[in-house]
Amino acid sequence: AQKVTQAQTEISVVEKEDVTLDCVYETRDTTYYLFWYKQPPSGELVFLIRRNSFDEQNEISGRYSWNFQKSTSSFNFTITASQVVDSAVYFCALSELQEGGSYIPTFGRGTSLIVHP
Amino acid sequence: DGGITQSPKYLFRKEGQNVTLSCEQNLNHDAMYWYRQDPGQGLRLIYYSQIVNDFQKGDIAEGYSVSREKKESFPLTVTSAQKNPTAFYLCASSPLTGPSSYEQYFGPGTRLTVT
């Protein structure tokens, strides 16, 4: 079973539409971290947000917002008023404590977002 | 500017040859990582290192080797034992302490093609 599931393989929207990217994770740990990264066509992943398991407060950063719900093991990402520049592959990741004492992320398969003008 | 550099951006090799991918960071991060990305797949961890002269295998280490002789550098060698080496390789680093701990910062990637 996947630890991080991004069920939406590809989403296509028209500019100015709102879009939500889903992320469901699976862990037995009580302490863990969740992340979202953006991969534009250039290929380099860009860090967007980190959330630790004890902080369920939702966060908003400009047009981006994140909804963390432990009860449903979800960490969804919403882009409001999407723009063409938002077109990219978005990855959700879960970091759990490993034997060596470090948190190593497991990535979902990504959601490709295409925003049409 | 602080960041991670990977070189070259594109690399072509003949089957049976070993090839080394470079990764350098000047962010003073303790940890460094190598990932492999195949089309339609997420990132899969090859190796990671939290400290100089120490590294651990990730999920798909077979056919790869690394070294960490300096904090800034974490080269990856793709050996001839790797059965399907053609892929996009991403290097990342992260601090292990502080408010940004475990946030990974990525290089631009190296696209390796083996024929």
Coordinates of C-alpha atoms in Angstrom, one line a residue:
Chain A
A1 CA 0.0 0.0 0.0
Q2 CA 1.2 3.5 -0.8
K3 CA 2.1 5.7 2.1
V4 CA 1.2 8.8 0.2
T5 CA -1.6 8.7 -2.3
Q6 CA -2.3 11.4 -4.8
A7 CA -5.3 9.9 -6.5
Q8 CA -5.5 12.7 -9.2
T9 CA -3.0 11.9 -11.9
E10 CA -3.8 15.0 -13.9
I11 CA -6.1 18.0 -13.5
S12 CA -7.0 20.4 -16.2
V13 CA -8.6 23.8 -15.4
V14 CA -9.1 27.1 -17.0
E15 CA -7.4 30.2 -15.7
K16 CA -9.0 31.8 -12.6
E17 CA -10.7 28.6 -11.5
D18 CA -10.0 27.3 -8.0
V19 CA -8.4 23.8 -7.9
T20 CA -7.8 21.4 -5.0
L21 CA -5.0 18.8 -5.1
D22 CA -5.7 15.8 -2.8
C23 CA -3.2 14.0 -0.6
V24 CA -3.9 11.1 1.7
Y25 CA -1.2 9.6 3.8
E26 CA -0.7 6.5 6.0
T27 CA 1.4 6.3 9.1
R28 CA 1.4 4.8 12.5
D29 CA 3.7 7.4 13.9
T30 CA 2.4 10.2 16.1
T31 CA 5.2 12.6 15.0
Y32 CA 5.7 13.1 11.3
Y33 CA 6.0 15.9 8.7
L34 CA 4.0 16.6 5.6
F35 CA 5.3 18.5 2.6
W36 CA 4.2 19.9 -0.7
Y37 CA 6.6 20.5 -3.6
K38 CA 6.1 22.0 -7.0
Q39 CA 7.9 20.7 -10.1
P40 CA 7.6 23.1 -13.0
P41 CA 8.6 21.9 -16.5
S42 CA 12.2 22.9 -15.8
G43 CA 12.4 19.9 -13.5
E44 CA 13.7 21.4 -10.3
L45 CA 11.4 20.7 -7.3
V46 CA 10.5 23.8 -5.3
F47 CA 9.5 23.5 -1.6
L48 CA 6.1 25.0 -0.8
I49 CA 5.2 24.0 2.7
R50 CA 6.0 21.8 5.7
R51 CA 3.5 20.8 8.4
N52 CA 4.3 18.8 11.5
S53 CA 1.8 16.3 12.9
F54 CA 1.0 18.4 15.9
D55 CA 0.0 21.5 14.0
E56 CA -3.4 21.1 12.4
Q57 CA -3.9 24.8 11.7
N58 CA -4.6 25.5 8.1
E59 CA -2.3 27.8 6.3
I60 CA -2.8 30.4 3.6
S61 CA 0.0 31.9 1.5
G62 CA -1.3 34.2 -1.1
R63 CA -3.4 32.1 -3.6
Y64 CA -2.2 28.9 -1.9
S65 CA -3.9 27.3 1.0
W66 CA -3.5 23.9 2.8
N67 CA -6.0 21.9 4.7
F68 CA -4.5 19.4 7.2
Q69 CA -7.0 17.0 8.7
K70 CA -5.5 14.2 10.9
S71 CA -8.9 12.6 11.3
T72 CA -9.0 11.7 7.6
S73 CA -5.2 11.6 7.2
S74 CA -5.3 14.2 4.5
F75 CA -3.3 17.2 3.6
N76 CA -5.0 18.9 0.6
F77 CA -3.7 21.8 -1.3
T78 CA -5.9 24.5 -2.9
I79 CA -4.9 27.1 -5.5
T80 CA -7.3 30.0 -5.7
A81 CA -7.8 31.8 -9.0
S82 CA -5.3 29.6 -10.8
Q83 CA -2.9 31.0 -13.3
V84 CA -1.0 29.5 -16.2
V85 CA 2.2 29.8 -14.2
D86 CA 0.7 27.3 -11.7
S87 CA 1.0 24.6 -14.4
A88 CA 3.4 22.0 -12.9
V89 CA 3.5 18.6 -11.2
Y90 CA 2.8 18.9 -7.5
F91 CA 4.1 16.3 -5.0
C92 CA 2.9 15.5 -1.5
A93 CA 5.4 13.9 0.8
L94 CA 5.4 12.3 4.2
S95 CA 8.4 12.1 6.5
E96 CA 8.5 9.5 9.3
L97 CA 11.3 8.8 11.8
Q98 CA 13.7 6.2 10.5
E99 CA 16.0 3.8 12.5
G100 CA 19.0 6.1 12.1
G101 CA 17.1 9.0 13.8
S102 CA 16.3 11.0 10.7
Y103 CA 13.1 11.9 9.0
I104 CA 13.2 10.6 5.4
P105 CA 10.4 11.6 3.0
T106 CA 8.2 9.3 1.0
F107 CA 6.8 11.0 -2.1
G108 CA 3.4 10.5 -3.7
R109 CA 3.3 10.0 -7.5
G110 CA 2.4 13.6 -8.1
T111 CA -0.5 15.4 -9.7
S112 CA 0.0 17.2 -13.0
L113 CA -1.9 20.5 -13.0
I114 CA -2.5 22.1 -16.4
V115 CA -4.0 25.6 -16.3
H116 CA -5.3 26.7 -19.7
P117 CA -5.5 30.4 -20.6
Chain B
D1 CA 23.7 32.8 -4.3
G2 CA 23.1 29.8 -2.1
G3 CA 21.8 26.7 -3.7
I4 CA 22.4 23.2 -5.1
T5 CA 24.2 22.6 -8.4
Q6 CA 24.1 19.5 -10.4
S7 CA 26.1 18.8 -13.5
P8 CA 25.8 18.1 -16.2
K9 CA 22.1 18.8 -17.1
Y10 CA 22.1 16.1 -19.8
L11 CA 24.3 13.1 -19.8
F12 CA 24.6 10.3 -22.4
R13 CA 26.5 7.1 -21.9
K14 CA 26.9 3.7 -23.5
E15 CA 25.7 0.6 -21.7
G16 CA 28.3 -1.0 -19.5
Q17 CA 30.0 2.3 -18.5
N18 CA 30.0 3.7 -15.1
V19 CA 29.0 7.4 -14.8
T20 CA 29.3 9.8 -12.0
L21 CA 26.7 12.6 -11.4
S22 CA 27.9 15.7 -9.5
C23 CA 26.0 17.4 -6.7
E24 CA 27.3 20.4 -4.7
Q25 CA 25.6 22.6 -2.2
N26 CA 26.6 25.8 -0.4
L27 CA 23.6 25.9 2.0
N28 CA 25.6 24.4 4.8
H29 CA 23.1 21.7 5.1
D30 CA 24.0 18.5 7.0
A31 CA 21.9 16.1 5.0
M32 CA 22.0 15.3 1.3
Y33 CA 19.9 12.9 -0.8
W34 CA 19.8 11.4 -4.2
Y35 CA 16.5 10.6 -5.9
R36 CA 15.5 8.9 -9.2
Q37 CA 12.4 10.0 -11.1
D38 CA 10.9 8.0 -13.9
P39 CA 8.0 9.3 -16.1
G40 CA 4.7 9.3 -14.2
Q41 CA 6.3 8.2 -11.0
G42 CA 7.1 10.0 -7.8
L43 CA 10.7 10.4 -6.5
R44 CA 12.4 7.3 -5.2
L45 CA 15.2 7.5 -2.8
I46 CA 18.6 6.1 -3.8
Y47 CA 20.9 7.1 -1.0
Y48 CA 21.1 9.7 1.7
S49 CA 23.8 11.1 4.0
Q50 CA 23.4 13.0 7.2
I51 CA 27.1 13.5 8.0
V52 CA 30.4 13.4 6.2
N53 CA 31.8 9.9 5.6
D54 CA 28.5 8.3 6.4
F55 CA 25.6 7.4 4.2
Q56 CA 22.6 5.0 4.1
K57 CA 20.8 3.1 1.3
G58 CA 17.4 4.2 0.2
D59 CA 14.7 2.2 -1.4
I60 CA 16.5 1.5 -4.7
A61 CA 20.3 1.6 -3.9
E62 CA 21.2 -1.5 -6.0
G63 CA 23.5 -0.5 -8.9
Y64 CA 24.4 2.8 -7.4
S65 CA 27.2 4.1 -5.1
V66 CA 27.9 7.4 -3.3
S67 CA 30.6 9.1 -1.3
R68 CA 30.5 12.0 1.2
E69 CA 34.0 13.2 1.7
K70 CA 33.0 16.8 2.1
K71 CA 29.9 18.3 3.6
E72 CA 29.3 20.2 0.3
S73 CA 29.5 17.3 -2.1
F74 CA 27.6 14.1 -2.6
P75 CA 28.4 12.5 -6.0
L76 CA 26.4 9.6 -7.3
T77 CA 27.9 6.8 -9.4
V78 CA 25.6 4.9 -11.6
T79 CA 27.4 1.6 -12.2
S80 CA 27.0 -0.9 -15.0
A81 CA 25.1 -3.1 -12.6
Q82 CA 22.1 -0.8 -12.6
K83 CA 19.8 -2.5 -15.0
N84 CA 17.7 0.4 -16.1
P85 CA 19.8 3.6 -15.5
T86 CA 18.0 6.0 -17.9
A87 CA 16.1 8.4 -15.7
F88 CA 16.0 11.9 -14.2
Y89 CA 18.2 12.2 -11.2
L90 CA 17.6 14.8 -8.5
C91 CA 19.9 15.8 -5.7
A92 CA 18.6 17.5 -2.5
S93 CA 19.8 18.8 0.8
S94 CA 18.2 19.7 4.0
P95 CA 19.1 21.1 7.4
L96 CA 18.6 18.6 10.3
T97 CA 18.0 21.2 13.0
G98 CA 16.2 24.5 13.3
P99 CA 12.9 25.8 12.0
S100 CA 13.6 24.5 8.5
S101 CA 14.7 21.1 9.5
Y102 CA 13.9 18.4 7.0
E103 CA 12.8 20.8 4.3
Q104 CA 14.5 19.6 1.2
Y105 CA 16.0 21.9 -1.4
F106 CA 16.6 20.4 -4.8
G107 CA 19.1 20.9 -7.6
P108 CA 18.0 21.3 -11.2
G109 CA 18.5 17.6 -11.9
T110 CA 20.5 15.5 -14.4
R111 CA 18.8 13.6 -17.2
L112 CA 20.8 10.5 -17.9
T113 CA 20.3 8.5 -21.0
V114 CA 22.1 5.1 -21.4
T115 CA 22.0 3.4 -24.8

